[in-house]
Amino acid sequence: MNTAVFDRRESEVQSYARNFPVLFHKARGAWLYDEAGQGYLDFLAGAGTLNYGHNHPELKAKLLAYLDDDAIVHGLDLYTVAKRHFLETFERLILSPRGMDHVVQFTGPTGTNAVEAALKIARNVKGRSNVLCFTNGFHGVSLGSLAVTGNSHHRDAAGVALNGATVMPYDGYLGADVDTIALIDKQISDSSSGLDLPAAVIVETVQGEGGINAASSEWLRRLEALCRKHDMLLIVDDIQAGCGRTGTFFSFEEAGIKPDIVTLSKSLSGYGLPFSVVLIKPELDRWKPGEHNGTFRGHNPAFVTAAAALELFWSDDRFATEIADKAERIRSAFAGIIARHPDAGLSQCGRGMMQGLECPDGELAGEITREAFAQRLIIETSGADDQVIKTLCPLTISHDDLQRGLDIVSDAVSTVLARRNKKRAVA
Ligand SMILES: *Cc1c(COP(=O)(O)O)cnc(C)c1O
């Protein structure tokens, strides 16, 4: 495997290849293939960017036909046929059926740019700078998004003070007995708490990078009520948990809440093409033309695959049923692993097909994912100490491949724990 140029020329900032040092070349569905054609089962799927798998044949056909037609690839934010088709499809299949009257802002193609836009519009509309965010939250690495992100590894790289945010305890952060909404309410209500009245609250319903912590529906409803009570906007960052990952198109549907602002990215294009949007309640859409811009606002090939993915997967509720079935298979596989190793301190977390197997520490989780990789399963860790093994496999994965991956995880857990016990016995 010739990877010399990466050592020679790629910046040290590179990260994923350190855990998966393989030269990848091709991919299809839930499988990645290296240069020699060896397959690897992909339970990372672009950190939730490939909910419909790699190179979905029907989406690819639409994309190739579009390119072959010399249709617009780059069009700034001009009207194009592809953009019209995406907006009409998104309105018909996603927004209207859910009673959402939000307008769509096309931002630069990264998730963090959508978060920046969401924070800007919320602050400008409310005329306040403070935003509430949560422990273990992750919203991207540009400065505004970083200010509402918990992880010190990322925050410490900023090089400047990160302002305009106050961190609050997420659901369950202080233990099952502490009502964190009551705590936040108290701090906002108390004129001497030292907390500046926030413009908005930004939240992930399931914390993707922060450890697959899932907020309860009840907590999310009370958070929404808190926002209404104190005139704060509710921003749901659905960049990772959205597009079906938790079982419904938006991750907040189960809770029945109505966020003022929603960010979407990662799986939105359906094909791994960069594409991000902010959904904004129409009365909050006070942008002046071009106030938040970007050269790559709305990538036309991404509109094509995004619209095709919506048609293919979200025209009826079959896909949601399929996700619920697979989510249950993951849940019961993890429950089985925990039951087989009652003394290992394992637990499970997450919701839908965004689930985690939590280990007592990051060292054990890392050993398990390395063992899984030796069996050609690509699976990553998440959380403050990288202590959670997270499943982000394509939602379209076959039952056989899903089972295969879960079996590898189970096997890796057994192998690593047995190895540790043996070492302990020798010592
Ligand atoms: C990945 C992610 C982002 C940032 O998206 P980028 O495209 O990496 O900038 C923001 N919020 C959440 C919840 C994410 O998972």
Short mmCIF file of C-alpha atoms and ligand atoms in Angstrom, two decimals, residues 47 109-113 115 138-141 204 208-209 237-241 263 265-266 276, ligand 1:
data_model
loop_
_atom_site.label_atom_id
_atom_site.label_comp_id
_atom_site.label_asym_id
_atom_site.label_seq_id
_atom_site.Cartn_x
_atom_site.Cartn_y
_atom_site.Cartn_z
CA ALA A 47 -20.22 10.16 10.16
CA PRO A 109 -22.01 23.52 1.81
CA THR A 110 -20.69 22.64 5.27
CA GLY A 111 -22.77 21.96 8.34
CA THR A 112 -20.90 24.54 10.33
CA ASN A 113 -21.88 27.24 7.84
CA VAL A 115 -25.02 26.62 12.14
CA PHE A 138 -21.10 19.52 18.80
CA HIS A 139 -21.99 22.07 16.15
CA GLY A 140 -18.90 22.47 13.97
CA VAL A 141 -15.46 24.05 14.14
CA GLU A 204 -29.10 18.22 19.19
CA GLY A 208 -23.74 12.61 17.62
CA GLU A 209 -20.15 13.54 18.46
CA ASP A 237 -29.18 21.16 14.89
CA ASP A 238 -30.36 18.14 12.92
CA ILE A 239 -27.21 17.85 10.85
CA GLN A 240 -26.34 14.36 12.08
CA ALA A 241 -29.57 13.12 13.71
CA THR A 263 -30.09 23.04 10.39
CA SER A 265 -26.54 18.87 6.17
CA LYS A 266 -24.61 15.56 6.16
CA SER A 276 -26.53 22.37 3.84
C1 LIG B 1 -21.08 17.25 11.61
C2 LIG B 1 -21.89 18.19 12.41
C3 LIG B 1 -21.79 19.59 12.27
C4 LIG B 1 -20.74 20.24 11.39
O1 LIG B 1 -20.86 19.89 10.06
P1 LIG B 1 -19.57 20.11 9.10
O2 LIG B 1 -20.08 19.79 7.74
O3 LIG B 1 -18.54 19.15 9.57
O4 LIG B 1 -19.15 21.52 9.27
C5 LIG B 1 -22.64 20.39 13.01
N1 LIG B 1 -23.55 19.86 13.83
C6 LIG B 1 -23.68 18.54 14.01
C7 LIG B 1 -24.73 18.01 14.92
C8 LIG B 1 -22.84 17.65 13.32
O5 LIG B 1 -22.94 16.34 13.51
#
